[in-house]
Amino acid sequence: MEVINNSENAEYEIKIFQIDKSFYEFKKHNLKNNEQIINYIVNEHRIKVKDIENYNKKIVPVLIDEVDYFTYVYNEEEKDAFWKKFIPESLSNNLVFKVQQLSFAMFASIEDNIYAIVGGGGSRVIIRFQNHRFGLDFFEFITDLNEDVISIETRGISGKLTKRKDIFKDGLKLVDILNFTNIPSKINIVLKQEIKDSVFDFIEFENRITTIEIGSYFNIKHRIPFKSLHLLFKKINEISKSETKKSLTSFVEVKDKGVISSIYREELLLQLYENMMDLYSPARGQAPKKLDIEFVHPSKIQEFYEAEFYIFKFKGTRKGHHFQNRKSLYYDGLKLVYESLENLNLIEFKKVISGLHLYGMRKKDDITHAMFLDHIVCEINVENRPIFQIDAKWFKVENNFTNTINEICSRMIDNNYLNSGIITEKWDDTEDEDAYNRKYHLQNNYWVLDKAIGQNIELCDIMYEDENTIYFIHVKNGFDAKIRDLSNQIQISASRFMNERNSGSEDFIVSIIDAYNSKDVNLDKLIDKDSFKAKFKTGGKNIQFVMAFKSELKKVPQIKNNVNKVQSNIAKYSLIQCVREMNMLTFPIKIVEIEKL
């Protein structure tokens, strides 16, 4: 069929999406071609809106110039608008508040790809099945990274606490603002004339500036007719076959489900099994191997830290196992798995641990929930290349990643090092973090606030005050994946303290004081509430957050000046990201390495 525009020559600004054909449900239901996948997506929406009458009614494609189009429209039943429920009946009598929403989705099937556009409530049709990085992935084929940037939204690879949006002045280039520890999620840029004239030469742009928005979709912010949209589908499909592209981040998400399940996940499960046996089996050694693992919810990080207690549940059981200490949840979960195994073999271990759920609770409500395995942040080595599981996703890195991260991390430690003699006590290897912190308890101008929890957040482990500055010192034993946990703690604490200070509230500080004074170990050094609160008034002393750590590595007893010898890339980029984020919070951060005894 020939491509023609609508008789009314309508033009619209269109967002183009792509269906992720690797989505697990498609394989589960043995869907073999694009037509089956599209009809499955539509049927899933019909189930959601209870359109049982049309369930399994096939949408027949219309072929136009090598593209199969599938059009789906659903008009939801009329219902009362929200406002009728909001205003008193005396104000709504005899007025019609009925609304009807259109759900529209059009799929374009080209060779092995499925693209889509939506209207009204149509986003709900495809959202579960779309490629959430399609726009960004496609743009990598056409960019030289020299475009003018208007705004960018990113999330830090070291945690979703670092999600942010930046807006830039004219003239700043994309290459100047890309950050190798961040993954872009949405970018607005000016479309270069060279790209207009080459890639999109079939669109009439006229002589004006055109911008594009890329994220989960590709959106040229310019009205086009259907004929141009059709050619745009074909052009995107053609360009996506190229093997040449410019990456927008050093981290590349691995989407091949086969590679993830058969290689990465198998390697992780093997390491977890060996770690469990090293820790809990009768044949365990005196010094079990430590895995470089951090344990945190994959998306709700702050809620996970603020939970009052945690519950593990195995698949198919109603019984819950309650735990209080967030920092030991990885070991608690691993021990539960060990104790539930009838046979201590790898096959049964995989089955049991893959069915372990974890809930973060506040009173009777669960505020976080994910599988045990999805809480794990780790780095594994596959074919001598670092592979990361972060936020329940797998990433590989570009070839220059290791050298770059070593250089930046080393520079940041040097530039932000705390040289003043505040952390003076040496750390005996036999001491845990609690024992080390308590060394400062009776020293002048120090307060050990470790485990003094206010609103489910620690302000710091140790507080120190001199004539001009108050130091909030966060302490960690080890320079490995635990630095990501330390980074998250610092940022959550700083954010809560800043919000409290800006609002004029004292609730957070008061709750910290009350928690501190309630502990028997602090009876010999109680805090006077009024004088302590006065320390933090706006316009008073400077506030300085401090990241303090001790190396546990035998081969690298000192991290400073030896970053290139440390294997944990998670620790390095977590430190880098923490420094950058704290600078944005207006609280500068200092770094200090605690000397061993």
Coordinates of C-alpha atoms in Angstrom, one line a residue:
M1 CA 0.0 0.0 0.0
E2 CA 1.2 3.5 -0.8
V3 CA 2.1 5.9 2.0
I4 CA -0.2 8.8 2.1
N5 CA -1.0 11.4 4.7
N6 CA -4.4 11.9 6.3
S7 CA -6.7 13.9 4.1
E8 CA -6.7 16.6 6.8
N9 CA -2.8 16.8 6.7
A10 CA -2.6 16.5 10.5
E11 CA 0.8 16.9 12.0
Y12 CA 1.9 15.9 15.5
E13 CA 4.9 15.8 17.7
I14 CA 5.6 12.1 18.1
K15 CA 7.4 10.0 20.7
I16 CA 8.6 6.7 19.3
F17 CA 9.0 3.7 21.6
Q18 CA 10.5 0.2 21.0
I19 CA 9.2 -3.1 22.3
D20 CA 11.9 -5.1 24.2
K21 CA 11.6 -8.5 22.4
S22 CA 13.8 -10.1 25.0
F23 CA 11.1 -9.6 27.7
Y24 CA 10.9 -12.9 29.6
E25 CA 7.1 -13.3 29.1
F26 CA 7.5 -13.5 25.4
K27 CA 9.9 -16.5 25.7
K28 CA 7.7 -18.0 28.5
H29 CA 4.7 -18.1 26.2
N30 CA 6.7 -19.2 23.2
L31 CA 5.9 -16.2 21.1
K32 CA 7.8 -16.6 17.8
N33 CA 7.1 -13.6 15.7
N34 CA 6.2 -9.9 15.9
E35 CA 2.5 -10.4 15.2
Q36 CA 2.2 -12.8 18.1
I37 CA 4.0 -10.5 20.5
I38 CA 1.9 -7.5 19.6
N39 CA -1.3 -9.4 20.1
Y40 CA -0.1 -10.7 23.4
I41 CA 0.7 -7.1 24.5
V42 CA -2.8 -6.0 23.5
N43 CA -4.5 -8.9 25.2
E44 CA -2.6 -8.1 28.4
H45 CA -4.1 -4.6 28.3
R46 CA -7.6 -6.1 27.7
I47 CA -7.2 -8.2 30.9
K48 CA -6.1 -5.1 32.8
V49 CA -9.1 -3.0 31.7
K50 CA -11.5 -6.1 31.9
D51 CA -12.3 -6.0 28.2
I52 CA -13.2 -9.7 28.2
E53 CA -15.5 -9.4 25.2
N54 CA -12.5 -8.6 22.9
Y55 CA -10.0 -10.9 24.6
N56 CA -8.1 -13.0 22.0
K57 CA -9.5 -10.9 19.2
K58 CA -6.6 -10.6 16.8
I59 CA -5.4 -7.3 15.4
V60 CA -4.7 -7.8 11.7
P61 CA -1.7 -5.9 10.3
V62 CA -1.9 -3.5 7.4
L63 CA 1.2 -3.5 5.2
I64 CA 2.4 -0.1 4.0
D65 CA 5.7 0.1 2.1
E66 CA 7.5 -2.8 3.9
V67 CA 6.1 -1.9 7.4
D68 CA 3.3 -3.9 9.1
Y69 CA 1.1 -1.6 11.1
F70 CA -1.1 -2.8 14.0
T71 CA -3.6 -0.3 15.4
Y72 CA -5.2 -0.8 18.8
V73 CA -7.9 1.6 20.3
Y74 CA -9.8 1.1 23.6
N75 CA -12.3 3.6 24.9
E76 CA -12.6 3.2 28.7
E77 CA -16.1 3.3 30.2
E78 CA -17.4 6.6 31.3
K79 CA -16.8 7.4 35.0
D80 CA -17.2 10.3 37.3
A81 CA -14.3 12.7 37.4
F82 CA -12.3 13.1 40.5
W83 CA -13.7 16.6 41.1
K84 CA -17.2 15.3 41.7
K85 CA -16.0 13.3 44.7
F86 CA -14.0 16.3 45.9
I87 CA -16.6 19.1 46.0
P88 CA -19.8 19.1 48.1
E89 CA -22.9 17.7 46.5
S90 CA -24.6 21.1 46.7
L91 CA -22.0 22.4 44.2
S92 CA -22.2 19.4 41.8
N93 CA -25.9 18.8 41.5
N94 CA -27.3 18.7 38.0
L95 CA -23.7 18.9 36.5
V96 CA -22.2 16.2 34.3
F97 CA -18.8 15.1 35.5
K98 CA -18.5 12.0 33.2
V99 CA -15.1 11.4 31.5
Q100 CA -14.0 8.9 29.0
Q101 CA -10.4 8.1 28.2
L102 CA -9.0 6.9 24.9
S103 CA -6.2 4.3 24.9
F104 CA -4.4 4.3 21.6
A105 CA -1.3 2.3 20.5
M106 CA 0.0 1.8 17.0
F107 CA 2.8 -0.7 16.5
A108 CA 5.1 -0.7 13.5
S109 CA 6.7 -4.1 12.7
I110 CA 9.8 -3.8 10.6
E111 CA 12.0 -6.9 10.0
D112 CA 13.0 -8.0 13.5
N113 CA 12.0 -4.8 15.4
I114 CA 8.7 -3.5 16.9
Y115 CA 8.3 0.2 17.3
A116 CA 5.2 2.0 18.8
I117 CA 3.5 5.3 19.3
V118 CA 0.8 5.9 21.9
G119 CA -1.9 8.4 22.7
G120 CA -4.3 9.0 25.6
G121 CA -3.8 6.2 28.1
G122 CA -1.9 4.1 25.6
S123 CA 1.3 4.3 27.5
R124 CA -0.2 1.7 29.9
V125 CA -0.5 -0.7 27.0
I126 CA 3.2 -0.9 26.3
I127 CA 5.0 0.3 29.5
R128 CA 5.7 -3.2 30.9
F129 CA 7.1 -4.4 27.5
Q130 CA 9.1 -1.4 26.3
N131 CA 12.9 -1.0 25.9
H132 CA 13.4 1.6 28.6
R133 CA 16.6 2.9 27.0
F134 CA 15.5 2.9 23.4
G135 CA 15.9 6.6 22.7
L136 CA 19.3 6.7 24.3
D137 CA 20.5 3.5 22.6
F138 CA 19.4 4.8 19.2
F139 CA 21.0 8.2 19.7
E140 CA 24.4 6.6 20.2
F141 CA 24.3 5.6 16.5
I142 CA 24.0 9.2 15.2
T143 CA 25.9 11.4 17.7
D144 CA 29.4 12.6 17.8
L145 CA 28.9 13.8 21.4
N146 CA 29.3 17.4 20.2
E147 CA 25.7 18.5 20.5
D148 CA 24.5 21.4 22.6
V149 CA 22.9 20.2 25.8
I150 CA 19.7 21.7 27.3
S151 CA 19.2 19.3 30.2
I152 CA 20.1 15.9 31.3
E153 CA 18.7 13.5 33.9
T154 CA 21.0 10.8 35.3
R155 CA 21.2 8.2 37.9
G156 CA 24.4 7.3 39.6
I157 CA 25.6 3.7 39.0
S158 CA 26.4 3.7 42.8
G159 CA 22.8 4.0 43.8
K160 CA 19.5 5.6 42.9
L161 CA 19.9 8.1 45.7
T162 CA 21.9 10.0 43.1
K163 CA 19.2 10.4 40.6
R164 CA 19.2 14.1 39.4
K165 CA 18.4 16.6 36.7
D166 CA 20.7 19.3 35.5
I167 CA 19.8 22.3 33.2
F168 CA 22.6 24.0 31.3
K169 CA 23.4 27.3 29.8
D170 CA 23.9 27.7 26.0
G171 CA 27.0 26.3 24.5
L172 CA 27.7 23.4 26.8
K173 CA 28.5 20.3 24.8
L174 CA 27.3 16.7 25.5
V175 CA 30.8 15.5 25.8
D176 CA 31.5 18.0 28.5
I177 CA 28.8 16.8 30.9
L178 CA 28.8 13.1 30.5
N179 CA 30.0 11.4 33.7
F180 CA 31.4 7.9 33.6
T181 CA 29.9 7.0 37.0
N182 CA 26.4 8.1 35.8
I183 CA 23.9 6.5 33.4
P184 CA 21.8 9.1 31.5
S185 CA 18.1 8.4 31.7
K186 CA 16.8 11.4 29.7
I187 CA 18.6 14.1 27.6
N188 CA 17.3 17.2 25.8
I189 CA 19.7 18.4 23.2
V190 CA 19.7 20.7 20.1
L191 CA 19.5 18.7 16.9
K192 CA 22.6 19.6 14.8
Q193 CA 22.1 20.8 11.2
E194 CA 24.3 18.0 9.9
I195 CA 22.0 15.4 11.3
K196 CA 18.9 17.2 10.0
D197 CA 20.5 17.2 6.5
S198 CA 21.7 13.6 6.5
V199 CA 19.7 11.3 8.9
F200 CA 16.4 13.2 8.8
D201 CA 16.5 14.8 5.4
F202 CA 12.9 13.7 4.7
I203 CA 11.5 16.0 7.5
E204 CA 10.8 19.7 6.7
F205 CA 12.4 21.4 9.6
E206 CA 12.4 25.0 8.2
N207 CA 15.1 27.4 9.4
R208 CA 14.6 27.2 13.1
I209 CA 16.3 25.4 16.1
T210 CA 14.9 21.9 16.7
T211 CA 15.5 19.9 19.9
I212 CA 15.2 16.3 20.6
E213 CA 14.4 14.4 23.8
I214 CA 15.8 11.0 24.3
G215 CA 15.2 8.5 27.0
S216 CA 12.9 5.5 26.9
Y217 CA 11.6 7.1 23.7
F218 CA 13.0 9.1 20.8
N219 CA 11.2 12.4 20.4
I220 CA 11.9 15.0 17.7
K221 CA 10.2 18.1 19.1
H222 CA 8.8 19.1 15.7
R223 CA 5.3 18.3 14.2
I224 CA 5.4 15.8 11.4
P225 CA 2.7 14.1 9.2
F226 CA 2.2 10.4 9.0
K227 CA 4.3 10.0 5.9
S228 CA 7.4 11.4 7.7
L229 CA 6.7 9.2 10.7
H230 CA 6.6 6.2 8.4
L231 CA 10.0 7.2 6.9
L232 CA 11.3 7.8 10.5
F233 CA 10.4 4.2 11.5
K234 CA 12.3 2.9 8.5
K235 CA 15.3 5.2 9.1
I236 CA 15.6 4.2 12.8
N237 CA 15.4 0.5 11.8
E238 CA 18.1 1.0 9.1
I239 CA 20.5 2.9 11.4
S240 CA 20.1 0.5 14.3
K241 CA 21.9 -2.2 12.2
S242 CA 25.1 -0.2 12.3
E243 CA 28.0 -1.5 14.4
T244 CA 29.4 2.0 15.0
K245 CA 28.2 4.0 17.9
K246 CA 29.3 6.5 20.6
S247 CA 28.6 5.4 24.1
L248 CA 26.9 7.8 26.5
T249 CA 28.3 6.1 29.6
S250 CA 31.2 3.8 30.5
F251 CA 28.6 1.4 31.9
V252 CA 26.7 -0.7 29.3
E253 CA 23.7 -2.6 30.5
V254 CA 23.7 -6.3 29.5
K255 CA 20.3 -7.2 28.2
D256 CA 21.0 -10.7 26.8
K257 CA 18.9 -12.9 29.1
G258 CA 20.8 -15.9 28.1
V259 CA 24.2 -14.5 29.0
I260 CA 22.8 -13.2 32.3
S261 CA 21.1 -16.4 33.4
S262 CA 23.7 -18.9 32.1
I263 CA 27.0 -17.0 32.8
Y264 CA 26.6 -14.0 35.2
R265 CA 23.9 -15.4 37.5
E266 CA 25.5 -18.8 37.6
E267 CA 28.9 -17.3 38.6
L268 CA 27.2 -15.2 41.3
L269 CA 25.3 -18.2 42.7
L270 CA 28.4 -20.3 42.8
Q271 CA 30.3 -17.6 44.7
L272 CA 27.3 -17.3 47.2
Y273 CA 27.2 -21.0 47.7
E274 CA 31.0 -21.2 48.4
N275 CA 30.6 -18.2 50.7
M276 CA 27.8 -19.9 52.6
M277 CA 29.8 -23.1 53.0
D278 CA 32.9 -21.1 54.2
L279 CA 30.8 -19.4 56.8
Y280 CA 28.5 -22.1 58.2
S281 CA 29.4 -25.6 57.2
P282 CA 31.3 -27.9 59.7
A283 CA 34.3 -27.9 57.3
R284 CA 34.6 -24.1 57.4
G285 CA 38.1 -22.6 58.0
Q286 CA 39.2 -20.1 60.6
A287 CA 39.3 -17.2 58.2
P288 CA 36.4 -17.6 55.6
K289 CA 36.9 -15.7 52.4
K290 CA 35.0 -12.4 52.2
L291 CA 33.0 -11.5 49.2
D292 CA 33.0 -7.9 47.9
I293 CA 29.2 -7.5 48.3
E294 CA 26.9 -4.7 49.4
F295 CA 23.3 -5.5 50.3
V296 CA 20.6 -2.9 49.6
H297 CA 17.1 -2.7 48.0
P298 CA 17.5 -2.3 44.2
S299 CA 15.3 0.8 43.9
K300 CA 14.0 2.1 47.3
I301 CA 17.4 2.7 49.0
Q302 CA 16.3 5.4 51.4
E303 CA 13.2 3.5 52.5
F304 CA 15.4 0.4 53.0
Y305 CA 17.7 2.3 55.3
E306 CA 14.7 3.8 57.2
A307 CA 12.9 0.5 57.8
E308 CA 12.3 -0.4 61.4
F309 CA 12.8 -4.2 60.9
Y310 CA 13.1 -6.7 58.1
I311 CA 11.3 -10.0 57.3
F312 CA 12.7 -12.9 55.2
K313 CA 10.1 -15.3 53.6
F314 CA 10.8 -18.3 51.5
K315 CA 8.7 -19.0 48.4
G316 CA 5.5 -20.8 49.1
T317 CA 5.6 -20.2 52.9
R318 CA 3.7 -17.7 55.1
K319 CA 6.2 -17.9 58.0
G320 CA 8.4 -14.8 58.3
H321 CA 11.9 -14.6 59.9
H322 CA 12.4 -11.2 61.6
F323 CA 15.7 -9.3 61.9
Q324 CA 16.6 -5.9 63.2
N325 CA 20.2 -5.3 62.0
R326 CA 20.3 -4.0 58.5
K327 CA 24.0 -4.4 58.3
S328 CA 23.9 -8.2 58.8
L329 CA 21.0 -9.0 56.5
Y330 CA 23.2 -10.6 53.9
Y331 CA 24.6 -13.0 56.5
D332 CA 21.2 -13.6 58.1
G333 CA 19.7 -14.5 54.8
L334 CA 22.6 -16.8 53.8
K335 CA 22.3 -18.6 57.2
L336 CA 18.6 -19.1 56.8
V337 CA 19.2 -20.7 53.4
Y338 CA 21.9 -22.9 54.9
E339 CA 19.6 -24.1 57.7
S340 CA 16.8 -24.8 55.3
L341 CA 18.8 -27.1 53.0
E342 CA 18.1 -30.8 53.3
N343 CA 21.1 -31.5 51.0
L344 CA 24.1 -29.3 51.0
N345 CA 24.5 -29.3 47.2
L346 CA 24.6 -26.4 44.7
I347 CA 21.4 -27.4 42.9
E348 CA 19.2 -27.3 45.9
F349 CA 21.0 -24.1 47.1
K350 CA 20.1 -22.3 43.8
K351 CA 16.5 -23.3 44.1
V352 CA 16.1 -22.2 47.7
I353 CA 18.0 -18.9 47.5
S354 CA 16.2 -17.9 44.3
G355 CA 12.9 -18.1 46.2
L356 CA 13.9 -16.0 49.2
H357 CA 12.0 -12.7 49.6
L358 CA 13.0 -9.8 51.8
Y359 CA 10.6 -7.1 53.2
G360 CA 11.6 -3.9 54.8
M361 CA 8.9 -3.0 57.4
R362 CA 7.6 0.1 59.2
K363 CA 5.2 -1.0 61.9
K364 CA 2.8 -3.4 60.1
D365 CA 3.4 -2.1 56.5
D366 CA 6.1 -3.3 54.1
I367 CA 7.8 -0.3 52.6
T368 CA 10.3 -2.3 50.5
H369 CA 10.1 -5.8 48.9
A370 CA 12.5 -7.6 46.5
M371 CA 14.1 -11.0 46.1
F372 CA 17.2 -11.6 48.3
L373 CA 19.4 -12.0 45.1
D374 CA 18.2 -8.6 43.8
H375 CA 19.5 -6.8 46.9
I376 CA 23.1 -7.9 46.1
V377 CA 25.5 -5.3 44.6
C378 CA 28.7 -7.0 43.5
E379 CA 31.5 -7.3 41.0
I380 CA 32.4 -10.6 39.5
N381 CA 35.1 -11.4 37.0
V382 CA 34.2 -13.0 33.7
E383 CA 36.9 -13.7 31.2
N384 CA 39.2 -11.2 33.0
R385 CA 36.7 -8.4 32.7
P386 CA 34.7 -6.8 35.5
I387 CA 31.0 -7.4 35.4
F388 CA 28.6 -5.7 37.9
Q389 CA 25.2 -6.5 39.3
I390 CA 23.8 -3.2 40.5
D391 CA 20.1 -2.4 41.3
A392 CA 19.2 -5.9 40.0
K393 CA 20.7 -5.2 36.6
W394 CA 23.9 -6.4 35.0
F395 CA 26.5 -4.0 33.5
K396 CA 29.8 -4.4 31.7
V397 CA 32.3 -1.5 31.2
E398 CA 34.3 0.0 28.4
N399 CA 37.9 -1.0 28.0
N400 CA 39.3 2.3 29.5
F401 CA 37.2 2.1 32.6
T402 CA 39.8 0.7 35.0
N403 CA 42.5 3.3 34.3
T404 CA 40.0 6.2 34.4
I405 CA 38.4 5.2 37.7
N406 CA 41.8 4.7 39.3
E407 CA 43.0 8.1 38.2
I408 CA 39.8 10.0 39.3
C409 CA 39.5 8.1 42.6
S410 CA 43.1 8.7 43.5
R411 CA 42.8 12.4 42.7
M412 CA 39.7 12.8 44.7
I413 CA 41.2 11.2 47.8
D414 CA 44.2 13.6 47.5
N415 CA 42.2 16.7 46.8
N416 CA 39.7 16.1 49.7
Y417 CA 42.0 14.5 52.3
L418 CA 41.5 15.5 55.9
N419 CA 45.0 16.4 57.1
S420 CA 44.0 17.9 60.5
G421 CA 44.5 15.6 63.5
I422 CA 40.9 14.7 64.2
I423 CA 41.0 10.9 63.6
T424 CA 43.9 10.1 65.9
E425 CA 43.2 6.7 67.3
K426 CA 44.7 3.7 65.6
W427 CA 42.6 0.7 64.7
D428 CA 43.4 -2.7 66.1
D429 CA 42.5 -5.5 63.7
T430 CA 40.7 -7.3 66.6
E431 CA 38.3 -4.4 67.0
D432 CA 35.0 -4.0 65.2
E433 CA 33.5 -0.7 64.2
D434 CA 31.7 -0.3 67.5
A435 CA 34.8 -0.9 69.6
Y436 CA 36.8 1.6 67.5
N437 CA 34.2 4.3 67.7
R438 CA 34.0 4.0 71.5
K439 CA 37.7 5.0 71.8
Y440 CA 36.5 8.6 71.3
H441 CA 33.7 8.5 73.9
L442 CA 35.3 10.3 76.8
Q443 CA 37.6 12.6 74.7
N444 CA 36.9 16.3 74.8
N445 CA 34.8 17.7 72.0
Y446 CA 33.9 14.2 70.7
W447 CA 30.5 12.5 70.8
V448 CA 30.0 8.9 69.7
L449 CA 26.6 8.9 68.0
D450 CA 27.0 5.4 66.5
K451 CA 23.6 3.7 66.8
A452 CA 21.9 6.8 68.1
I453 CA 19.1 6.5 65.5
G454 CA 16.8 9.5 64.9
Q455 CA 13.9 8.9 62.5
N456 CA 15.6 5.6 61.5
I457 CA 18.7 7.5 60.3
E458 CA 22.2 7.8 61.8
L459 CA 23.5 11.4 61.8
C460 CA 27.1 10.0 62.0
D461 CA 29.3 7.6 64.0
I462 CA 31.5 10.2 65.6
M463 CA 30.9 13.9 65.9
Y464 CA 33.9 16.3 66.6
E465 CA 33.7 20.1 67.2
D466 CA 36.5 22.7 67.1
E467 CA 36.3 26.5 67.1
N468 CA 35.0 26.9 63.6
T469 CA 33.7 23.5 62.4
I470 CA 31.5 20.6 63.4
Y471 CA 32.6 17.3 61.8
F472 CA 30.1 14.4 61.1
I473 CA 32.4 11.4 60.8
H474 CA 31.1 8.2 59.2
V475 CA 33.4 5.2 59.8
K476 CA 33.8 1.9 57.9
N477 CA 36.1 -1.0 58.3
G478 CA 37.2 -2.0 54.8
F479 CA 37.6 -0.4 51.3
D480 CA 35.3 -2.7 49.2
A481 CA 31.6 -2.8 48.4
K482 CA 30.9 -1.5 51.9
I483 CA 32.0 1.9 50.7
R484 CA 28.8 2.1 48.7
D485 CA 26.9 1.5 51.9
L486 CA 29.0 4.2 53.6
S487 CA 28.4 6.6 50.7
N488 CA 24.6 6.0 50.9
Q489 CA 24.6 6.6 54.7
I490 CA 26.5 9.9 54.3
Q491 CA 24.2 11.2 51.6
I492 CA 21.0 10.2 53.4
S493 CA 22.3 11.8 56.6
A494 CA 23.4 15.0 54.9
S495 CA 20.1 15.3 53.0
R496 CA 18.1 14.9 56.2
F497 CA 20.3 17.3 58.1
M498 CA 20.1 19.9 55.4
N499 CA 16.3 19.7 55.1
E500 CA 16.0 20.0 58.8
R501 CA 18.2 23.0 59.0
N502 CA 16.6 24.8 56.1
S503 CA 13.1 24.2 57.5
G504 CA 14.0 25.4 61.0
S505 CA 12.8 22.2 62.5
E506 CA 14.8 20.5 65.3
D507 CA 12.9 17.1 65.3
F508 CA 15.7 15.1 63.8
I509 CA 18.5 16.4 66.1
V510 CA 16.2 16.0 69.1
S511 CA 15.5 12.4 68.2
I512 CA 19.3 11.8 67.9
I513 CA 19.9 13.3 71.3
D514 CA 17.1 11.3 72.9
A515 CA 18.5 8.0 71.4
Y516 CA 22.0 8.8 72.6
N517 CA 20.9 9.7 76.1
S518 CA 18.8 6.6 76.4
K519 CA 21.8 4.3 76.1
D520 CA 23.4 3.0 79.3
V521 CA 26.9 3.3 77.8
N522 CA 26.5 7.0 77.6
L523 CA 25.3 7.7 81.1
D524 CA 28.8 9.1 82.0
K525 CA 28.6 11.7 79.2
L526 CA 25.0 12.8 78.7
I527 CA 24.1 15.5 76.2
D528 CA 22.4 18.7 77.3
K529 CA 19.6 19.1 74.7
D530 CA 19.4 22.9 74.5
S531 CA 23.1 23.6 74.2
F532 CA 23.6 20.8 71.7
K533 CA 20.7 22.0 69.5
A534 CA 22.2 25.5 69.5
K535 CA 25.4 24.1 67.8
F536 CA 23.6 23.6 64.6
K537 CA 21.8 26.9 64.1
T538 CA 22.1 28.4 60.6
G539 CA 24.8 30.9 60.5
G540 CA 26.8 29.1 63.2
K541 CA 29.8 26.8 62.7
N542 CA 30.7 25.2 59.4
I543 CA 29.4 21.6 58.8
Q544 CA 31.9 19.1 57.5
F545 CA 31.0 15.5 56.6
V546 CA 33.9 13.0 56.8
M547 CA 34.3 9.6 55.1
A548 CA 36.7 7.5 57.3
F549 CA 37.8 4.0 56.5
K550 CA 40.5 1.5 57.3
S551 CA 41.9 -1.0 54.7
E552 CA 41.3 -4.7 55.4
L553 CA 43.4 -5.7 52.5
K554 CA 46.7 -7.5 53.4
K555 CA 48.2 -6.7 50.1
V556 CA 47.1 -3.0 50.2
P557 CA 47.5 -1.9 53.8
Q558 CA 47.1 1.7 52.8
I559 CA 44.6 2.9 50.1
K560 CA 45.9 6.4 49.7
N561 CA 48.5 6.5 46.9
N562 CA 47.7 2.8 46.1
V563 CA 44.2 3.0 44.6
N564 CA 45.4 1.2 41.4
K565 CA 46.2 -1.9 43.5
V566 CA 42.6 -2.2 44.9
Q567 CA 40.4 -4.6 43.1
S568 CA 37.0 -3.3 44.2
N569 CA 35.8 -0.9 41.5
I570 CA 32.5 -0.6 43.4
A571 CA 34.4 1.1 46.3
K572 CA 36.2 3.4 43.9
Y573 CA 33.2 4.7 41.9
S574 CA 31.1 4.9 45.1
L575 CA 33.7 7.2 46.6
I576 CA 33.8 9.3 43.4
Q577 CA 30.0 9.6 43.3
C578 CA 29.8 10.5 47.0
V579 CA 32.2 13.4 46.6
R580 CA 30.3 14.8 43.6
E581 CA 26.9 14.4 45.2
M582 CA 28.0 16.0 48.5
N583 CA 29.4 19.0 46.7
M584 CA 25.9 19.4 45.2
L585 CA 24.3 19.3 48.6
T586 CA 26.5 22.2 49.7
F587 CA 28.2 20.1 52.4
P588 CA 31.8 19.5 51.3
I589 CA 33.2 16.1 52.3
K590 CA 36.6 15.1 53.5
I591 CA 38.2 11.7 53.3
V592 CA 40.5 10.2 55.8
E593 CA 42.2 6.8 56.1
I594 CA 42.4 5.4 59.6
E595 CA 45.8 4.1 60.6
K596 CA 46.2 0.5 61.7
L597 CA 47.7 -0.3 65.1

